mmCIF file of C-alpha atoms and ligand atoms in Angstrom:
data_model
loop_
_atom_site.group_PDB
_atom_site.id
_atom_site.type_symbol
_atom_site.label_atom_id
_atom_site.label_comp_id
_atom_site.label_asym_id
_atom_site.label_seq_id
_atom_site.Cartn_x
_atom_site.Cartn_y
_atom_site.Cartn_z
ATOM 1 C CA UNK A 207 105.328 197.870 50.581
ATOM 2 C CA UNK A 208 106.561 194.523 52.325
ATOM 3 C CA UNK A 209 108.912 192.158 50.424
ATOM 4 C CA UNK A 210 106.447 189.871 49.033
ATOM 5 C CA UNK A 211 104.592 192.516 47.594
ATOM 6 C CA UNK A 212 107.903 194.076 45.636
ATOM 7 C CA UNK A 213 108.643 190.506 44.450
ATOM 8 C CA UNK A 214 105.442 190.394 42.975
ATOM 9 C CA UNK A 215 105.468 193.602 41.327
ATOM 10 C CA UNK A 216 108.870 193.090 40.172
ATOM 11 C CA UNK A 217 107.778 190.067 38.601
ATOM 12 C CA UNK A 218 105.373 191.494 36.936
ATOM 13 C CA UNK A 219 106.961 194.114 35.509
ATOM 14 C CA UNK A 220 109.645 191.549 33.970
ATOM 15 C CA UNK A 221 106.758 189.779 32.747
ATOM 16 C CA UNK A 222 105.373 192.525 31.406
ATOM 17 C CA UNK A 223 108.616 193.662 29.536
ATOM 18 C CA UNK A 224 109.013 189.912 28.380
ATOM 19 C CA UNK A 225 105.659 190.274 26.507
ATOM 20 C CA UNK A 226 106.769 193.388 24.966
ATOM 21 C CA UNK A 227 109.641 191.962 23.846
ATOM 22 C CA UNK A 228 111.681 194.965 25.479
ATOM 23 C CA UNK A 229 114.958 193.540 26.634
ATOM 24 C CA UNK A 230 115.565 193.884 30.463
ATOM 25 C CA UNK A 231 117.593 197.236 31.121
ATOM 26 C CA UNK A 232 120.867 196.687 32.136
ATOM 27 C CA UNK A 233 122.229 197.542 35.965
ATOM 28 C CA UNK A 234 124.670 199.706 34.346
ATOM 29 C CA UNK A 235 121.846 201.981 32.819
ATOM 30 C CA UNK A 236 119.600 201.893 35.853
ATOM 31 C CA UNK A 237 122.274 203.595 37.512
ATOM 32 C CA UNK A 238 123.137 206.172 35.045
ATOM 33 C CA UNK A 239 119.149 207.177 35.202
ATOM 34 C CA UNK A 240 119.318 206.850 39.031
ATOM 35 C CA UNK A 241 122.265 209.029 38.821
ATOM 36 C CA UNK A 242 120.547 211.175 36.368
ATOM 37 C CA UNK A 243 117.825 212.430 39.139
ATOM 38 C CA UNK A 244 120.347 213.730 41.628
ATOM 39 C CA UNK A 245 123.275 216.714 40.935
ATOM 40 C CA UNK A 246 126.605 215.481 40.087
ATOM 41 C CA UNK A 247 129.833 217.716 40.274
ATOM 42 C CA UNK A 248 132.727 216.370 38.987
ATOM 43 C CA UNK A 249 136.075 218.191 38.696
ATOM 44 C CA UNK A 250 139.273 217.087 36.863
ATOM 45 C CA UNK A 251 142.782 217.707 35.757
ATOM 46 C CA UNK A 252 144.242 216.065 33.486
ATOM 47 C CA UNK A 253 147.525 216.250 31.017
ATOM 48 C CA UNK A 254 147.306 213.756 28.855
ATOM 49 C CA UNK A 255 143.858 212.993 29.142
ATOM 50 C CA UNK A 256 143.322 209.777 31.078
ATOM 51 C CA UNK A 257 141.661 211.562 33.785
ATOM 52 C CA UNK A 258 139.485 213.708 31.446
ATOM 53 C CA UNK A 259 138.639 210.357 29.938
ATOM 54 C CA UNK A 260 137.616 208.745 33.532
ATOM 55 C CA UNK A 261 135.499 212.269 34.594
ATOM 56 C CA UNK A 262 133.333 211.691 31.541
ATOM 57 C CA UNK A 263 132.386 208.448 32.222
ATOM 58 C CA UNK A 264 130.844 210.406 35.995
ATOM 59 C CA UNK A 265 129.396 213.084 34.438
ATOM 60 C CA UNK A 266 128.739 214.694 30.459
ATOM 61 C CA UNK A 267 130.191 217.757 31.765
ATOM 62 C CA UNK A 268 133.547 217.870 33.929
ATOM 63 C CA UNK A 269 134.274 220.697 35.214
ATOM 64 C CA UNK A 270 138.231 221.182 34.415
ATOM 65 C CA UNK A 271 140.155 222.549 37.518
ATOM 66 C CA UNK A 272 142.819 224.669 36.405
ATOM 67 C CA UNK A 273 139.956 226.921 34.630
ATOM 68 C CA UNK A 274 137.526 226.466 37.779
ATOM 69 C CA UNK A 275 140.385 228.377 39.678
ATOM 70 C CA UNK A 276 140.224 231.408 37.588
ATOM 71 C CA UNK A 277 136.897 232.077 39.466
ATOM 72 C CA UNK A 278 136.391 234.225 42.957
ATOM 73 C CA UNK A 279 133.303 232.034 44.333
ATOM 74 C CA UNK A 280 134.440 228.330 44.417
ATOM 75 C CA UNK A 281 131.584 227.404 46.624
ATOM 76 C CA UNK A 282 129.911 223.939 45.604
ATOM 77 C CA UNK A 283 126.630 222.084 46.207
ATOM 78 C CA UNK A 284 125.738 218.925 44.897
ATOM 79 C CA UNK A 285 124.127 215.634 46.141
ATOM 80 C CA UNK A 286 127.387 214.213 44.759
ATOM 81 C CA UNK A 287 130.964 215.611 44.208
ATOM 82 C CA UNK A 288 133.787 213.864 42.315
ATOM 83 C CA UNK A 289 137.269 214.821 41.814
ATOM 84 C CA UNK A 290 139.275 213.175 38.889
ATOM 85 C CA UNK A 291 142.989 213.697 38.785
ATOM 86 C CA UNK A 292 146.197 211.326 38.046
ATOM 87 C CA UNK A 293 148.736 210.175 40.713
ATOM 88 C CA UNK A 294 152.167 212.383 40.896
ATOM 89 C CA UNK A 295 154.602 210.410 42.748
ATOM 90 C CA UNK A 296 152.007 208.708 45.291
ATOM 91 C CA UNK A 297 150.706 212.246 46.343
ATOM 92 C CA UNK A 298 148.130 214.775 44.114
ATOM 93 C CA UNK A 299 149.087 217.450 42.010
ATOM 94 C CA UNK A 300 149.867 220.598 43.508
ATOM 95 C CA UNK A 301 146.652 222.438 41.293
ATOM 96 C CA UNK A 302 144.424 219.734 43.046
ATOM 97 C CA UNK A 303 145.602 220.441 46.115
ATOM 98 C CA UNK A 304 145.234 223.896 45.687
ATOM 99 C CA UNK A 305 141.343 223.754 44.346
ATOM 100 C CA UNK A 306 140.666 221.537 47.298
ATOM 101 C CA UNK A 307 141.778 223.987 49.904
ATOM 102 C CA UNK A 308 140.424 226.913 47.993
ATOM 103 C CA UNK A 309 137.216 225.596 47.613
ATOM 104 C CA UNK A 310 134.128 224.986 50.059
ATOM 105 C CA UNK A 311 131.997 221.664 49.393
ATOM 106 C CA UNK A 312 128.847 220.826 50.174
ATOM 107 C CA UNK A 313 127.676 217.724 49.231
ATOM 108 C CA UNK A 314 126.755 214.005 51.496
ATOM 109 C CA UNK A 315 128.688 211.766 48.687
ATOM 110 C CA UNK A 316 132.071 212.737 47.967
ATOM 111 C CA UNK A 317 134.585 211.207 45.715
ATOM 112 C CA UNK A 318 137.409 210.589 44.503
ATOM 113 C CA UNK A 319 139.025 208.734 41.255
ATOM 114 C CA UNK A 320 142.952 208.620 40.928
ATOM 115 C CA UNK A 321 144.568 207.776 37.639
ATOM 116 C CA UNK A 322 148.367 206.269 37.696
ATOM 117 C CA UNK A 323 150.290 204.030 35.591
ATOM 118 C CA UNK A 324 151.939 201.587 37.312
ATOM 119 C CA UNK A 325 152.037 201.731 40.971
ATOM 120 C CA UNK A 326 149.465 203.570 43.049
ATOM 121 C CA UNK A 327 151.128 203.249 46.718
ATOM 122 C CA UNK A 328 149.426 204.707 49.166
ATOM 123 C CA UNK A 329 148.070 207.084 47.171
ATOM 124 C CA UNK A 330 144.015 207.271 48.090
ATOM 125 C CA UNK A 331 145.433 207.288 51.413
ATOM 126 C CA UNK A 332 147.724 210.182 51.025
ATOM 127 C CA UNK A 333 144.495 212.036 49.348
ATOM 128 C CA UNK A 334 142.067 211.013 52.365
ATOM 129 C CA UNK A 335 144.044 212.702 54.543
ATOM 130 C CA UNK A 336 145.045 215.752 52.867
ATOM 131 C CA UNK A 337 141.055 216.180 52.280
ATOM 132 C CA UNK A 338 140.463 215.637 55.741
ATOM 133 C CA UNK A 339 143.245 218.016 56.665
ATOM 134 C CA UNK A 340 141.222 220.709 54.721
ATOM 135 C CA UNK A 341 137.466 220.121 56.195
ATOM 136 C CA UNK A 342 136.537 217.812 53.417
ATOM 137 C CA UNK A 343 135.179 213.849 53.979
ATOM 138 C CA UNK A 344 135.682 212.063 50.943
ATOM 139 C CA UNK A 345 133.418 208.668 51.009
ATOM 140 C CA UNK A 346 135.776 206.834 47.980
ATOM 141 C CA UNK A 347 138.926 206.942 46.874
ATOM 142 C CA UNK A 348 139.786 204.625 44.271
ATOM 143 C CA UNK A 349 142.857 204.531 42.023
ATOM 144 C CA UNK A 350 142.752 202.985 38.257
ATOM 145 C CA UNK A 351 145.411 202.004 36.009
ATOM 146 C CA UNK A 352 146.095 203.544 33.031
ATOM 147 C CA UNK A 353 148.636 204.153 30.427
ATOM 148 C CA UNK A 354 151.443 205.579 32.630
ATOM 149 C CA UNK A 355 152.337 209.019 30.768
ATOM 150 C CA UNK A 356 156.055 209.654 32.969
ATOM 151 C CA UNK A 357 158.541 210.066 30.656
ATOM 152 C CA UNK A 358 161.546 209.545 33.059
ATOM 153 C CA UNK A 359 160.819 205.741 33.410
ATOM 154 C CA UNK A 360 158.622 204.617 30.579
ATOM 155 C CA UNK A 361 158.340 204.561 26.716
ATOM 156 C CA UNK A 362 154.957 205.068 25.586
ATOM 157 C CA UNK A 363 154.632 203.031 22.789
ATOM 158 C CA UNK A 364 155.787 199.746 24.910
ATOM 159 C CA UNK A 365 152.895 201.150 27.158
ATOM 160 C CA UNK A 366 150.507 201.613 24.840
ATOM 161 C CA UNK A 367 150.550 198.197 24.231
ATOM 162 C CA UNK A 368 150.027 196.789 27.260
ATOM 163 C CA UNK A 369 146.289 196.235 28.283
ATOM 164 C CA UNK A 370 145.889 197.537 31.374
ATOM 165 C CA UNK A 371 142.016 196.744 32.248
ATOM 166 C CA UNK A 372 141.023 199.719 32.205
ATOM 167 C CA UNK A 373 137.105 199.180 31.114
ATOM 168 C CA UNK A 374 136.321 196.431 33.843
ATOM 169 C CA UNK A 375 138.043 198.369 36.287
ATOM 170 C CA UNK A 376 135.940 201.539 35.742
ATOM 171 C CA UNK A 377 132.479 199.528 35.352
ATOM 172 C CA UNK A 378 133.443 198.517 39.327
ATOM 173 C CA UNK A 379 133.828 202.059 39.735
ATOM 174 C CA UNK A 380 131.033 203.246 38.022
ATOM 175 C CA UNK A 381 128.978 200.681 40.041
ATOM 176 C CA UNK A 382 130.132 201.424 43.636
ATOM 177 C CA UNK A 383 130.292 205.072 43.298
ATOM 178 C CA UNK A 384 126.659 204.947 42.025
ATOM 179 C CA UNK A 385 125.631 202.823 45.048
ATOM 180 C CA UNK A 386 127.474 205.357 47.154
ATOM 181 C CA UNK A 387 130.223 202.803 48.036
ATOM 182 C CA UNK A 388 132.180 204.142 51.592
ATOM 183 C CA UNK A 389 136.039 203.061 50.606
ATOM 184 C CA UNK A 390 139.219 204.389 50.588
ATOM 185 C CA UNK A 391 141.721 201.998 48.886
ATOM 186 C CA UNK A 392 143.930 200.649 51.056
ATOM 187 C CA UNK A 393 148.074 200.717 50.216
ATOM 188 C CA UNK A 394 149.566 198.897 47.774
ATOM 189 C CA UNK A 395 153.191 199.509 49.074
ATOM 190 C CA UNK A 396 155.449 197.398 46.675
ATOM 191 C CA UNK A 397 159.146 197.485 47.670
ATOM 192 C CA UNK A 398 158.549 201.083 49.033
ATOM 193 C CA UNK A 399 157.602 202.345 53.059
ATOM 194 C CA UNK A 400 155.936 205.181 54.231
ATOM 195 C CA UNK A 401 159.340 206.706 54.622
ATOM 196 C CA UNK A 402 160.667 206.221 51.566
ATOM 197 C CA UNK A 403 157.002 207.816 50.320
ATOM 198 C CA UNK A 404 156.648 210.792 52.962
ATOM 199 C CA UNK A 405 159.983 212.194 51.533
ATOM 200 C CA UNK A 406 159.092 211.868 47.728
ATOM 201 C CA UNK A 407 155.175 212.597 48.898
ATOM 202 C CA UNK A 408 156.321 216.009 51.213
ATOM 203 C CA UNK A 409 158.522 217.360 47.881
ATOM 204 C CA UNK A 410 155.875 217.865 46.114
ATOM 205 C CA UNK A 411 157.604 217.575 42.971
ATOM 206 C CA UNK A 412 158.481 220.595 42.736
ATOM 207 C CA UNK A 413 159.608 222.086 39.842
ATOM 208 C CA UNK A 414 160.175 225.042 37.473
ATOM 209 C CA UNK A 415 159.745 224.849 33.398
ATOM 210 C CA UNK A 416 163.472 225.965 32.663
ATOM 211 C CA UNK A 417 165.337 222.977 34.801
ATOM 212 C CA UNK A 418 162.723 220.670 33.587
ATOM 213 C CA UNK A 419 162.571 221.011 29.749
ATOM 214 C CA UNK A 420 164.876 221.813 27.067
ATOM 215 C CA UNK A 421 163.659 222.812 23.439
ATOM 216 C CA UNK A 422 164.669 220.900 20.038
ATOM 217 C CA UNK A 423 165.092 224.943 18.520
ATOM 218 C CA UNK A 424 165.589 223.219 15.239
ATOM 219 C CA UNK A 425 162.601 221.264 15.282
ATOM 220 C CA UNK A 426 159.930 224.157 17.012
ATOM 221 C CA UNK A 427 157.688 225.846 14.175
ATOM 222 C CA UNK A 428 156.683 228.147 17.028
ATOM 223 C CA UNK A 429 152.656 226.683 16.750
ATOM 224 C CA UNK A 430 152.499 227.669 20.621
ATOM 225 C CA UNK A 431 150.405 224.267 21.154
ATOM 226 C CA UNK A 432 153.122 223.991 24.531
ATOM 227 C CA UNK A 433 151.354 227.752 25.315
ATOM 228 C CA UNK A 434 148.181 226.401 25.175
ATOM 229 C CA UNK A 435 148.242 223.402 27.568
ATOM 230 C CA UNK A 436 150.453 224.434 30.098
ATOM 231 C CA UNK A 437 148.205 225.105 33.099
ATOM 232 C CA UNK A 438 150.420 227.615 34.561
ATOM 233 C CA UNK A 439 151.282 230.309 31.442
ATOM 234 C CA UNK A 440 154.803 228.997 31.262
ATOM 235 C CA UNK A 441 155.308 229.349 27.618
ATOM 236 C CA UNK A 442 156.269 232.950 25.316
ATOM 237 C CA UNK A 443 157.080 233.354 21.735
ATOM 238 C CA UNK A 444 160.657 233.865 21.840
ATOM 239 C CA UNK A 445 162.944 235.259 18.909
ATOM 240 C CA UNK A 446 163.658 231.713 17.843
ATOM 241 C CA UNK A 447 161.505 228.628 18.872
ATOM 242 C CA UNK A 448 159.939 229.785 22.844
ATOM 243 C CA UNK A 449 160.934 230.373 26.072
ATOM 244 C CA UNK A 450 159.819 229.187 29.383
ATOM 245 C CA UNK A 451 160.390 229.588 32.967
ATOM 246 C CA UNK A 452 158.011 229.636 36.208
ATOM 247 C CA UNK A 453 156.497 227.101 38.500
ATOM 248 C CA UNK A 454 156.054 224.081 36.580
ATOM 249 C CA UNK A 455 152.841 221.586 37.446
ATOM 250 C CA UNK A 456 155.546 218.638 36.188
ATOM 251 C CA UNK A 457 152.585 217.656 34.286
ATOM 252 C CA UNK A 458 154.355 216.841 30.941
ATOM 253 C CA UNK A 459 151.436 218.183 28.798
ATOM 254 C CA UNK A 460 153.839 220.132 26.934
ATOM 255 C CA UNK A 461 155.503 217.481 26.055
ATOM 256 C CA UNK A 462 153.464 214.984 25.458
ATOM 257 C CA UNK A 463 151.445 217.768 23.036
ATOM 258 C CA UNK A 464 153.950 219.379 20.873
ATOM 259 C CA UNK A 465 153.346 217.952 17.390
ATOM 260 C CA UNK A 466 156.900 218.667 16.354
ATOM 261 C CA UNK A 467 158.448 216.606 19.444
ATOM 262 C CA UNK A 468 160.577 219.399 20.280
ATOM 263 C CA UNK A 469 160.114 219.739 23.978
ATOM 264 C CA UNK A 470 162.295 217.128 25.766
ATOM 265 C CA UNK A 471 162.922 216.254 29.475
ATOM 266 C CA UNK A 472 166.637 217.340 30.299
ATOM 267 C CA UNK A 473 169.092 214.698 30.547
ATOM 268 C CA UNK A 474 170.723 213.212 33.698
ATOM 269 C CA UNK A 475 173.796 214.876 32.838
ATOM 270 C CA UNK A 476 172.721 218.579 32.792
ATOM 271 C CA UNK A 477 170.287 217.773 36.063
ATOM 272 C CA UNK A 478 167.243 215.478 36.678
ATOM 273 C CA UNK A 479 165.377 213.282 35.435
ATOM 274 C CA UNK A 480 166.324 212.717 31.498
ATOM 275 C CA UNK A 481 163.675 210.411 29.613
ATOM 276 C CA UNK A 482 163.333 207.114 28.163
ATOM 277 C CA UNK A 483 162.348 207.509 24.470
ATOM 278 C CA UNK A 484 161.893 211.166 23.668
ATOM 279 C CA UNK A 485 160.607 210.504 20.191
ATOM 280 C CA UNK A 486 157.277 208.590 21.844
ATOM 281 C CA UNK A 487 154.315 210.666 23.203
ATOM 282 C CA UNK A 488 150.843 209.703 24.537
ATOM 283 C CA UNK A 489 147.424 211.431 24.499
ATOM 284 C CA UNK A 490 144.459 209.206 25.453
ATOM 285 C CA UNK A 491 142.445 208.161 22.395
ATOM 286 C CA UNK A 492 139.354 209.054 22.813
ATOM 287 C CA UNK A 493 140.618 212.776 23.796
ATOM 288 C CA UNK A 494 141.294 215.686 21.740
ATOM 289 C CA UNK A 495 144.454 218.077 21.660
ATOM 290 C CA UNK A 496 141.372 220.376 21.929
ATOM 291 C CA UNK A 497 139.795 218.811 24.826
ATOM 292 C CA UNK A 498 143.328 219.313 26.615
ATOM 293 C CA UNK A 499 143.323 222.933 25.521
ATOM 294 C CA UNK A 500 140.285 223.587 26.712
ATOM 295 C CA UNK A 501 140.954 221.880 29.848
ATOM 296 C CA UNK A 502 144.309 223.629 30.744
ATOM 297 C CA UNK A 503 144.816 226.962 28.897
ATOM 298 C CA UNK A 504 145.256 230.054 30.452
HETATM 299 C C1 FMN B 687 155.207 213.847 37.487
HETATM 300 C C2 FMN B 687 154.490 212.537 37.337
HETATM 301 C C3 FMN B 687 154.568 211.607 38.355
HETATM 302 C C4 FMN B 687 153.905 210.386 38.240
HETATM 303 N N1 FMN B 687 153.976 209.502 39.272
HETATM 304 C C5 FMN B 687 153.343 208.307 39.188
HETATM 305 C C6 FMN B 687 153.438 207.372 40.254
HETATM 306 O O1 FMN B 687 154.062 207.598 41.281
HETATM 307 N N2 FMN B 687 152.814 206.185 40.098
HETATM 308 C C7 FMN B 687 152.102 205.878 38.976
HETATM 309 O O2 FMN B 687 151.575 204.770 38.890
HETATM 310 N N3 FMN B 687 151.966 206.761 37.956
HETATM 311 C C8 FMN B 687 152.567 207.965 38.032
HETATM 312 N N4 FMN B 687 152.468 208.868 36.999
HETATM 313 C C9 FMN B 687 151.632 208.525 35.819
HETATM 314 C C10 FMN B 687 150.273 209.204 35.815
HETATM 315 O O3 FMN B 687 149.710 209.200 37.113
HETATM 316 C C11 FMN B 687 149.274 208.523 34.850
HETATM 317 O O4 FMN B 687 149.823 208.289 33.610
HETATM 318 C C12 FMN B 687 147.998 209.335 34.753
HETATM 319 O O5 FMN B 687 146.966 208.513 34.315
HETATM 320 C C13 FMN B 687 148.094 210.531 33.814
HETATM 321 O O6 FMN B 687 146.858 211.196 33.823
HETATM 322 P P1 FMN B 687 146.428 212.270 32.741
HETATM 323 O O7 FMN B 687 146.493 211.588 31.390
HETATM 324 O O8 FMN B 687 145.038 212.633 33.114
HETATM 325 O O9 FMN B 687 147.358 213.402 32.830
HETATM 326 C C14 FMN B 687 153.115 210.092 37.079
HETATM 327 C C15 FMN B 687 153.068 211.045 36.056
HETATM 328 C C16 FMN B 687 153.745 212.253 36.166
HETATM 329 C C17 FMN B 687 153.658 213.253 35.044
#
């Protein structure tokens, strides 16, 4: 069909629609049906649900990573593959990491959508080249700000408040990911340089539960909701309140979950890093404490 001929029969389709009195479908939905004919994979993990929140807008059914792990075969094959996860420290968490150099991925459209709260860095990046590093071509990388969920530096009610775009940035996502987009995002450095990055960036954040947290005993009813969303089994019943020790993700879900606001970051005093307003927690609205259960139990 040459041009003139699509013109015509586009025309006459609107026509046609106009007639009806059908409204026009928007670009938005023409995508989601154009995206409805191929296989989408997308893969998340999340801790207080912004990312879980951004992977649903890709696909009905995310595929949560720290559960995906649990399984021998971690072979994939899709027309499209996305990976949702938030930004630790201008690097990925270390269960990303791991699930991306566990598993084998087949697919010609890869991407990827980062979550953070305040400043990105070079974070997409950081996350190009570890992907590359492990076989896999990702075609986008994208970050998006969100409500910034570390404890250390922020109080969550003050950013709760603050609007942070989040809608019209994803419809630009949504759109150039379903056009199959080619982009990493370039750095956004700030007063930092790759220096000061590569250190933070090459730590890892690493981390184990017992120098991280400290427990309110007074205030834990023992509900074991800090059990339940801790992707690494950190948590036991313990004679009074719980107990926990082992390689910690440094998500914060534990934190940011318990209902009684027991769990608290240790202070400066007793060792690294403290927190600004231990009595203020986040979970993204439109996400269950179930959904994070789900998402993250083991
Ligand atoms: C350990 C840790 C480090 C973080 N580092 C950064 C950072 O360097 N820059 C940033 O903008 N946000 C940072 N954040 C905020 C998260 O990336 C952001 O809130 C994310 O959307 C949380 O996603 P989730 O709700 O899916 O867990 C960090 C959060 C945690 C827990």
């Amino acid at each position: 069909m040459d041009r003139r001929e699509a013109l015509k029969l586009m025309g006459a389709s609107l026509a046609a629609v106009a007639m009806a009195g059908i409204a026009p479908r928007t670009h938005a939905a023409i995508l989601k049906d154009r995206a409805k004919n191929k296989k989408r994979l997308v893969f998340y993990f999340t801790a207080t649900g912004n990312s879980l929140f951004v992977a649903r807008q890709f696909s009905d059914s995310p595929i949560s990573i720290p559960q995906e792990l649990k399984k021998k075969d971690l072979t994939y094959e899709a027309d499209e593959i996305g990976i949702v996860c938030p930004d630790y420290a201008g690097a990925i968490p270390k269960i990303v990491r791991e699930f991306v150099q566990k598993a084998s991925f087949k697919a010609p459209y890869m991407f990827s959508v980062i979550t953070f709260g305040n400043a990105c860095v070079n974070v997409a990046e950081y996350w190009d080249e570890f992907c590359q590093g492990q076989g896999v071509k990702m075609n986008y990388v994208r970050p998006i700000l969100m409500v910034d969920n570390y404890l250390p530096v922020f109080d969550m009610n003050q950013q709760m408040a603050i609007d942070k775009h989040t809608d019209e940035n994803l419809a630009t996502i949504l759109e150039e990911v379903g056009v199959h987009k080619d982009f990493i995002a370039p750095a956004e450095m700030g007063f930092f340089n790759k220096d000061m990055l590569k250190g933070m960036q090459d730590q890892h954040f690493s981390m184990t539960a017992d120098r991280l947290l400290q427990l309110r005993e007074d205030r834990c009813v023992q509900c074991m909701t800090c059990a339940n969303v801790c992707p690494h089994k950190n948590f036991s019943l313990a004679d009074k309140g719980v107990s926990f020790a082992g390689d910690c993700e440094y998500c914060l879900a534990c934190v940011h979950a318990c209902p009684q606001k027991a769990l608290t970051l240790r202070s400066a005093r007793e060792g690294w890093p403290g927190e600004r307003n231990p009595e203020a927690r986040y979970r993204h609205p439109k996400v269950t404490l179930a959904d994070i259960v789900r998402s993250n139990r083991q």
